Short mmCIF file of N, CA and C in Angstrom, two decimals:
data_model
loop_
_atom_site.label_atom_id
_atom_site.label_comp_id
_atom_site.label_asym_id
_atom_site.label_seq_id
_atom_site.Cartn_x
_atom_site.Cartn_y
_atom_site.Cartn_z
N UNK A 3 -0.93 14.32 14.68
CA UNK A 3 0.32 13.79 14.15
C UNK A 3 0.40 12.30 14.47
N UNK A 4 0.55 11.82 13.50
CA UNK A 4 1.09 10.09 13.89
C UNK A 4 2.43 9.73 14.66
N UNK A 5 2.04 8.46 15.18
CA UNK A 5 3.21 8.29 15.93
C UNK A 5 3.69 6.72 15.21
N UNK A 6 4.52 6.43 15.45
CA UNK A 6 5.83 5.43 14.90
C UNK A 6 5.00 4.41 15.36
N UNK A 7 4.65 3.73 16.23
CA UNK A 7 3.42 2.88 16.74
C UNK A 7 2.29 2.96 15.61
N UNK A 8 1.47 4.37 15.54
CA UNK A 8 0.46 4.27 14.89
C UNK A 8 1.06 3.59 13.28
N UNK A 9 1.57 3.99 12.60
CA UNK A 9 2.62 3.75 11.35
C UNK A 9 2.67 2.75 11.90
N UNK A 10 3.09 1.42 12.52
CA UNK A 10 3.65 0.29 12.16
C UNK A 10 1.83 -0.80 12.49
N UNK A 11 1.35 -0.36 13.37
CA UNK A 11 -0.09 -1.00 13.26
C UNK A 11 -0.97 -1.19 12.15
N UNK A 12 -0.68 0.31 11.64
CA UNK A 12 -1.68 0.34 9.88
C UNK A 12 -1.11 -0.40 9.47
N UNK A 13 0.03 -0.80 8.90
CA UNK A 13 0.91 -1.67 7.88
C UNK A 13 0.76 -2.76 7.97
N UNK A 14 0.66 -3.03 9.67
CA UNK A 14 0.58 -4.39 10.06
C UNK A 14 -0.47 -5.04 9.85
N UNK A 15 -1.77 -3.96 9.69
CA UNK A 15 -3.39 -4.09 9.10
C UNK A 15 -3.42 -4.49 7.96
N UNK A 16 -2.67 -3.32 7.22
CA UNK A 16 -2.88 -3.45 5.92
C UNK A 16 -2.10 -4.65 5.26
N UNK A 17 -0.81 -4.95 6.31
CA UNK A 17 -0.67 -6.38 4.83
C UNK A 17 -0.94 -8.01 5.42
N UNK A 18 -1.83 -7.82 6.91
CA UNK A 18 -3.01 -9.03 7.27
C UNK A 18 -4.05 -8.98 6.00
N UNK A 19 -4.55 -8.24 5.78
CA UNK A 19 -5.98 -7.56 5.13
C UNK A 19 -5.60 -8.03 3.68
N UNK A 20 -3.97 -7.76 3.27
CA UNK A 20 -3.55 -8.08 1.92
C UNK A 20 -3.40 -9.81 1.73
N UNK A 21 -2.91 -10.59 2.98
CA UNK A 21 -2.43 -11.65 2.64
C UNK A 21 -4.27 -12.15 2.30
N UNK A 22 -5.29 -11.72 3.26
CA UNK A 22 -6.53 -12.16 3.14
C UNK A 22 -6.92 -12.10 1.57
N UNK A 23 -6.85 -10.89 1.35
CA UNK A 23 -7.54 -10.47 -0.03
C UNK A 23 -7.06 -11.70 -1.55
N UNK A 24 -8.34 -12.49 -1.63
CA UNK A 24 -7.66 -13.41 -2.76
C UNK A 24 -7.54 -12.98 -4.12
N UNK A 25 -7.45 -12.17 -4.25
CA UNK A 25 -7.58 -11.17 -5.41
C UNK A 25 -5.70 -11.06 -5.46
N UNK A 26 -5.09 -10.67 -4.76
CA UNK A 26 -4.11 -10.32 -4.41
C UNK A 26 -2.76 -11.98 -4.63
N UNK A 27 -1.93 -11.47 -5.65
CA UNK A 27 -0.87 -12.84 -5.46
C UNK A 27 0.13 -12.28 -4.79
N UNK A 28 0.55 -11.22 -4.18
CA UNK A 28 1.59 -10.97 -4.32
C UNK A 28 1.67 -9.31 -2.85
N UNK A 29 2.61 -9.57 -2.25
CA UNK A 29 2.45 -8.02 -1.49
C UNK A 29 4.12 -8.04 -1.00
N UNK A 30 4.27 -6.39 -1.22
CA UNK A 30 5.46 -6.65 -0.61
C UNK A 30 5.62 -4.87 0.15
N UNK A 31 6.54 -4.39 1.16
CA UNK A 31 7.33 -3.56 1.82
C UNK A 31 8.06 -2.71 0.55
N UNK A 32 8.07 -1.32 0.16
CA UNK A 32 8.69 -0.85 -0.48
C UNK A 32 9.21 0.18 0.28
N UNK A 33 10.35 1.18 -0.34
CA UNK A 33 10.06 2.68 0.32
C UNK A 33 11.53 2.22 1.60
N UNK A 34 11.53 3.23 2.56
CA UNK A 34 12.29 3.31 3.12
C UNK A 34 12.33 1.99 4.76
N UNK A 35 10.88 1.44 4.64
CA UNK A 35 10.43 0.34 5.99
C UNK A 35 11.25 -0.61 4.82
N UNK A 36 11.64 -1.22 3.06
CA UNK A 36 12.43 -2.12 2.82
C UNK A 36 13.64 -2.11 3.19
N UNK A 37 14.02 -0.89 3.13
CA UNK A 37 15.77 -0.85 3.21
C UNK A 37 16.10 -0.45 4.84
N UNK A 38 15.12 -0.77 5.75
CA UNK A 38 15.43 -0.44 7.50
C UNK A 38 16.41 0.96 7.45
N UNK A 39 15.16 1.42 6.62
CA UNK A 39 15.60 3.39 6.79
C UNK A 39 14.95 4.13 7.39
N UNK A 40 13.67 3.83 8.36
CA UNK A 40 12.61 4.37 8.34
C UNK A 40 12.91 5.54 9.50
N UNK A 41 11.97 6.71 9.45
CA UNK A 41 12.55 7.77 10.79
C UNK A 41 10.69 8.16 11.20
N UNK A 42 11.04 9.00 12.08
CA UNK A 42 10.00 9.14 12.77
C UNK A 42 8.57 10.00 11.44
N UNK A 43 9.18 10.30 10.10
CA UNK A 43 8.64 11.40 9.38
C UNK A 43 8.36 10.20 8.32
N UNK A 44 8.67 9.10 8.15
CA UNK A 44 8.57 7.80 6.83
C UNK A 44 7.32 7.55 6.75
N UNK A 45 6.44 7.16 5.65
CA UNK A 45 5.15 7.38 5.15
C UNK A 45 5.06 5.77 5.13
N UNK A 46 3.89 4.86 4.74
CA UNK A 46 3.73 3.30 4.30
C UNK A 46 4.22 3.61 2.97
N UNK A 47 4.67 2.48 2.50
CA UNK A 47 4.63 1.71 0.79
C UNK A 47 4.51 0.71 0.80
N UNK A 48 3.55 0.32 0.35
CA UNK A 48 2.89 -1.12 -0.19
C UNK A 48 2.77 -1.49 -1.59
N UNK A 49 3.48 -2.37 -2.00
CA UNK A 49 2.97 -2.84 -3.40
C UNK A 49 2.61 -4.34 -3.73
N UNK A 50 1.29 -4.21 -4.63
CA UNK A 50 0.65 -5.64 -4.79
C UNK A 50 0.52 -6.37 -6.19
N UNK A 51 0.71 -7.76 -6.18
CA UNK A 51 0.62 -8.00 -7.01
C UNK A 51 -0.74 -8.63 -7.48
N UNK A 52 -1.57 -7.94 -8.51
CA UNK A 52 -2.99 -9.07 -8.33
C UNK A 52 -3.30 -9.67 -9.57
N UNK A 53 -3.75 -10.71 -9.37
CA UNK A 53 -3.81 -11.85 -9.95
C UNK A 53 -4.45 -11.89 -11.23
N UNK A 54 -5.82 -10.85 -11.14
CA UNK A 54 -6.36 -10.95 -12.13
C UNK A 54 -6.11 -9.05 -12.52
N UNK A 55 -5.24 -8.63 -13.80
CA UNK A 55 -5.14 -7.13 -13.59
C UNK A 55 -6.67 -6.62 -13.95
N UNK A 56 -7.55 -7.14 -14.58
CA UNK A 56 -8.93 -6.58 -15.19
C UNK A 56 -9.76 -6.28 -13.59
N UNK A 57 -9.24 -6.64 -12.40
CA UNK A 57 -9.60 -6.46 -10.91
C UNK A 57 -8.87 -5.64 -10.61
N UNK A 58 -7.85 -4.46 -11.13
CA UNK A 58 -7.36 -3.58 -10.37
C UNK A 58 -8.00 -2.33 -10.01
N UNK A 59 -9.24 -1.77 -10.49
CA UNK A 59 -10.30 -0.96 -10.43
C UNK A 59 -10.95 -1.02 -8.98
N UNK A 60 -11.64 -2.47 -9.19
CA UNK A 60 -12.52 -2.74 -8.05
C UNK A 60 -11.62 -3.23 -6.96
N UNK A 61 -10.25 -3.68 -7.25
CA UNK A 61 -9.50 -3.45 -5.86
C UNK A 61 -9.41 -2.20 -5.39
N UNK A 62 -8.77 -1.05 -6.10
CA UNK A 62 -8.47 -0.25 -5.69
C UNK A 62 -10.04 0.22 -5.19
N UNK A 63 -11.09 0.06 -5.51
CA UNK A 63 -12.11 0.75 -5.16
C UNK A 63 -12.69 0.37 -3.87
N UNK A 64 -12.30 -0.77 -3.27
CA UNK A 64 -11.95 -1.41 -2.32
C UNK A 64 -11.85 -1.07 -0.86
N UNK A 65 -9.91 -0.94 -1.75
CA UNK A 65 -9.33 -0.42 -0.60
C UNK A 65 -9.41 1.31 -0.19
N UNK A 66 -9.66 2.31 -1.17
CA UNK A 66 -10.06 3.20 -0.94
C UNK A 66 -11.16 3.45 -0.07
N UNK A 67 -12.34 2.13 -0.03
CA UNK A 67 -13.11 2.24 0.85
C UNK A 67 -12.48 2.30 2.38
N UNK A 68 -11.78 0.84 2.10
CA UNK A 68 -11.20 0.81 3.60
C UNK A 68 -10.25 1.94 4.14
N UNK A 69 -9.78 2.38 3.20
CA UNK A 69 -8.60 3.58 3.77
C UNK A 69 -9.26 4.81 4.70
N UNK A 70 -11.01 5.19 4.06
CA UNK A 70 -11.67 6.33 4.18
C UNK A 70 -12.19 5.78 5.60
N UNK A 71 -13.00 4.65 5.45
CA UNK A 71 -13.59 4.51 7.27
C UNK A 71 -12.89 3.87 8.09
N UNK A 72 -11.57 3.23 7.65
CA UNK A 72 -10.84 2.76 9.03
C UNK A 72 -9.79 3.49 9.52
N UNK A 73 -8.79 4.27 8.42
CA UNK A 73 -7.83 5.12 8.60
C UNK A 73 -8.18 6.46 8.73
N UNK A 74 -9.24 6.88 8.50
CA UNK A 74 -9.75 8.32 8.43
C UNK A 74 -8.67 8.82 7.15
N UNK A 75 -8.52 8.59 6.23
CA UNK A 75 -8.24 9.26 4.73
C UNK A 75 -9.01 10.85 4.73
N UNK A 76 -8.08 11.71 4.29
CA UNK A 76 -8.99 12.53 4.11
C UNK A 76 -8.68 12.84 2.57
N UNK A 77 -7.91 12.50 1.74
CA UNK A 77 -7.95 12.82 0.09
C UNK A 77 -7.39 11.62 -0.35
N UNK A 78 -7.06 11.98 -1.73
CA UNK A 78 -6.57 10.13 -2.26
C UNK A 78 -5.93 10.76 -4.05
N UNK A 79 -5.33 10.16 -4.09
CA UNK A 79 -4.87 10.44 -6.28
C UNK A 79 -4.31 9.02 -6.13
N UNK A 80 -4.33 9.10 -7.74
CA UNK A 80 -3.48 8.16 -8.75
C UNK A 80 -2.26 8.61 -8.97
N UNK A 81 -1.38 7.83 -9.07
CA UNK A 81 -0.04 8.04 -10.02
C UNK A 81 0.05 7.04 -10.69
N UNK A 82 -0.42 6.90 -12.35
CA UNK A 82 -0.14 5.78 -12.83
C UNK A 82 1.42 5.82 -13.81
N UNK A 83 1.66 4.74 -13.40
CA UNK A 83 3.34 4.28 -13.81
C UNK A 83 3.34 2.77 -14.82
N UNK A 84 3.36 3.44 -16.45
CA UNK A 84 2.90 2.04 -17.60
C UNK A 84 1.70 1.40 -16.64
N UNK A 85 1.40 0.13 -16.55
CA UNK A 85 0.63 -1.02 -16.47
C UNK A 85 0.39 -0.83 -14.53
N UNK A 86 1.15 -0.25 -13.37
CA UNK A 86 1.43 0.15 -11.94
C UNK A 86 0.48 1.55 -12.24
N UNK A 87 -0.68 0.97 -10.88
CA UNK A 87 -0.93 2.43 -10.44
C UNK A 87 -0.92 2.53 -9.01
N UNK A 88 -0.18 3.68 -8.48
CA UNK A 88 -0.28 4.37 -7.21
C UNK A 88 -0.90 5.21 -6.70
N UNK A 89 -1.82 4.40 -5.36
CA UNK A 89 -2.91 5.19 -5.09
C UNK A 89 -1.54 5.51 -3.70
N UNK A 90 -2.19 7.63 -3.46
CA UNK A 90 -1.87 7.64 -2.62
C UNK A 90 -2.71 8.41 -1.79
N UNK A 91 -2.90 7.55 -0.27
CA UNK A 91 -3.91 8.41 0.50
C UNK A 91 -3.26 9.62 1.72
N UNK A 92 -3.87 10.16 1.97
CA UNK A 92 -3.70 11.61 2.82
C UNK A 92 -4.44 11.08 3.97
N UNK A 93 -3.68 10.42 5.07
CA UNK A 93 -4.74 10.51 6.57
C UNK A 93 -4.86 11.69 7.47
N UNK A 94 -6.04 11.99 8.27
CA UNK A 94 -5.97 12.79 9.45
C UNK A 94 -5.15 12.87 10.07
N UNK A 95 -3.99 11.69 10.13
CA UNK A 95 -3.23 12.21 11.30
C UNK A 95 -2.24 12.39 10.52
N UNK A 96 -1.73 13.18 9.57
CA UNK A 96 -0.84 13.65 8.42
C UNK A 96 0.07 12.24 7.85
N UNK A 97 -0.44 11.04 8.29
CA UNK A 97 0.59 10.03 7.79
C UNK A 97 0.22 9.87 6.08
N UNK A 98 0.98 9.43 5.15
CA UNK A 98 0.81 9.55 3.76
C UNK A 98 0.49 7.82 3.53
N UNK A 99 0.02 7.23 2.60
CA UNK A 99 0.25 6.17 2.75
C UNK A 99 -0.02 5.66 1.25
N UNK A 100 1.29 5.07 0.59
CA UNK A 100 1.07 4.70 -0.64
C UNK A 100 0.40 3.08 -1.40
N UNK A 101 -0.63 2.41 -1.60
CA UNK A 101 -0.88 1.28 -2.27
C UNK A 101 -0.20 1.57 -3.17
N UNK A 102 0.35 0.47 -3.88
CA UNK A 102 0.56 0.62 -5.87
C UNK A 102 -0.52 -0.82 -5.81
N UNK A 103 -0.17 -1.40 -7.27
CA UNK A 103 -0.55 -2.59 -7.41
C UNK A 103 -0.56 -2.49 -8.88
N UNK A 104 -0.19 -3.48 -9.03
CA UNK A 104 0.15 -4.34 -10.79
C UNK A 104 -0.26 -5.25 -10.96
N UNK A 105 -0.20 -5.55 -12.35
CA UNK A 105 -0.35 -7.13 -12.69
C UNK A 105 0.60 -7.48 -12.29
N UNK A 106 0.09 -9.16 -11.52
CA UNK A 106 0.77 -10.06 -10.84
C UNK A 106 2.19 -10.23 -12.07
N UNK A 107 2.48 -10.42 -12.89
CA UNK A 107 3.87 -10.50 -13.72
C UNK A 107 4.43 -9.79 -13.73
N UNK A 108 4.22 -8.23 -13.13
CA UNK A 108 4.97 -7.41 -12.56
C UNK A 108 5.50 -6.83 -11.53
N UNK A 109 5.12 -7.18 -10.74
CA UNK A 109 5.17 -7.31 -9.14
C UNK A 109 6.77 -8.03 -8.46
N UNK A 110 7.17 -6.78 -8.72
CA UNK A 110 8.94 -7.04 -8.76
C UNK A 110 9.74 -5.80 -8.33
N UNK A 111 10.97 -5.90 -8.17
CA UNK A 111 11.53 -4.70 -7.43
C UNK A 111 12.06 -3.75 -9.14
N UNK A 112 11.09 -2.57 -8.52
CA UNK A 112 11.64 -1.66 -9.62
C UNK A 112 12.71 -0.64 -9.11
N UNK A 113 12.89 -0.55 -7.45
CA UNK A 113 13.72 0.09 -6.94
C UNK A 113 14.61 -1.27 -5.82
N UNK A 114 15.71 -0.53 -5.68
CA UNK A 114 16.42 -1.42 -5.00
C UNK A 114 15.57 -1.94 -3.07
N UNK A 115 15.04 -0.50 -3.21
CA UNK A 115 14.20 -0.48 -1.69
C UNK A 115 12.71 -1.56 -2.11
N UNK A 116 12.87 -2.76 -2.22
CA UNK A 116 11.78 -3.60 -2.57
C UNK A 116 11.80 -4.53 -1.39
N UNK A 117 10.74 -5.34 -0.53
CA UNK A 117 11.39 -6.22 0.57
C UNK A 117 9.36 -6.80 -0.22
N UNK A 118 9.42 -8.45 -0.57
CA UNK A 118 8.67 -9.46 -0.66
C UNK A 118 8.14 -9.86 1.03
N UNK A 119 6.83 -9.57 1.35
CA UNK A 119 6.62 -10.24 2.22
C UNK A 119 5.68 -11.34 2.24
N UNK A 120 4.32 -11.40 1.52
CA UNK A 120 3.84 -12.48 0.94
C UNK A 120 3.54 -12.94 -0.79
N UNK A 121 3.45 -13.89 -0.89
CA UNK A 121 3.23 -14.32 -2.45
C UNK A 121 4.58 -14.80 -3.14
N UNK A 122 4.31 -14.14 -4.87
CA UNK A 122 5.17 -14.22 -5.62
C UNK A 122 5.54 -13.19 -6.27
#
């Protein structure tokens, strides 16, 4: 089982790793860590905006890498939403953890729970 520590370290990984990635214009906090709702049972949401969308493949193919040998992932799907797709991974230690990512011109709050932390 994850702990509230483990959850705030990945995130903290994952959106160092995002501001790095130059592929990436855009990252932001979605989900219940935007609206300072989070409880001991709250999953990641991450959404990105990238720059070039014809790179959203080989991002996601990417970060799926990284999800599998650094987080221990043990499954993964799509949810694609129009032009937004959401990858979501399944870790070992039951934490859920959602990427999306869009074209950078969409990379905007589609829910009120949206919080911008780097880019545009």
């Amino acid at each position: 089982m994850f702990t509230v520590q483990d959850r705030n370290r990945i995130r903290s990984e994952l959106l160092e790793a995002a501001r790095a990635d130059e592929r990436l214009s855009g990252g932001a906090m979605t989900g219940s860590a935007a609206a300072d709702r989070e409880d001991g049972w709250s999953d990641i949401d991450l959404a990105f905006g990238v720059a070039d969308a014809e790179r959203i493949p080989e991002l996601l193919s990417d970060w799926t890498e990284r999800m599998y040998a650094r987080y221990g992932a043990l499954h993964h799907f799509d949810v694609p939403a129009g032009a937004w797709v959401y990858r979501v991974f399944l870790l070992a230690s039951t934490l859920h953890v959602d990427l999306a990512c869009a074209p950078e011109a969409q990379l905007r709050a589609r829910e009120p729970t949206f919080r911008l932390v780097f880019g545009q």
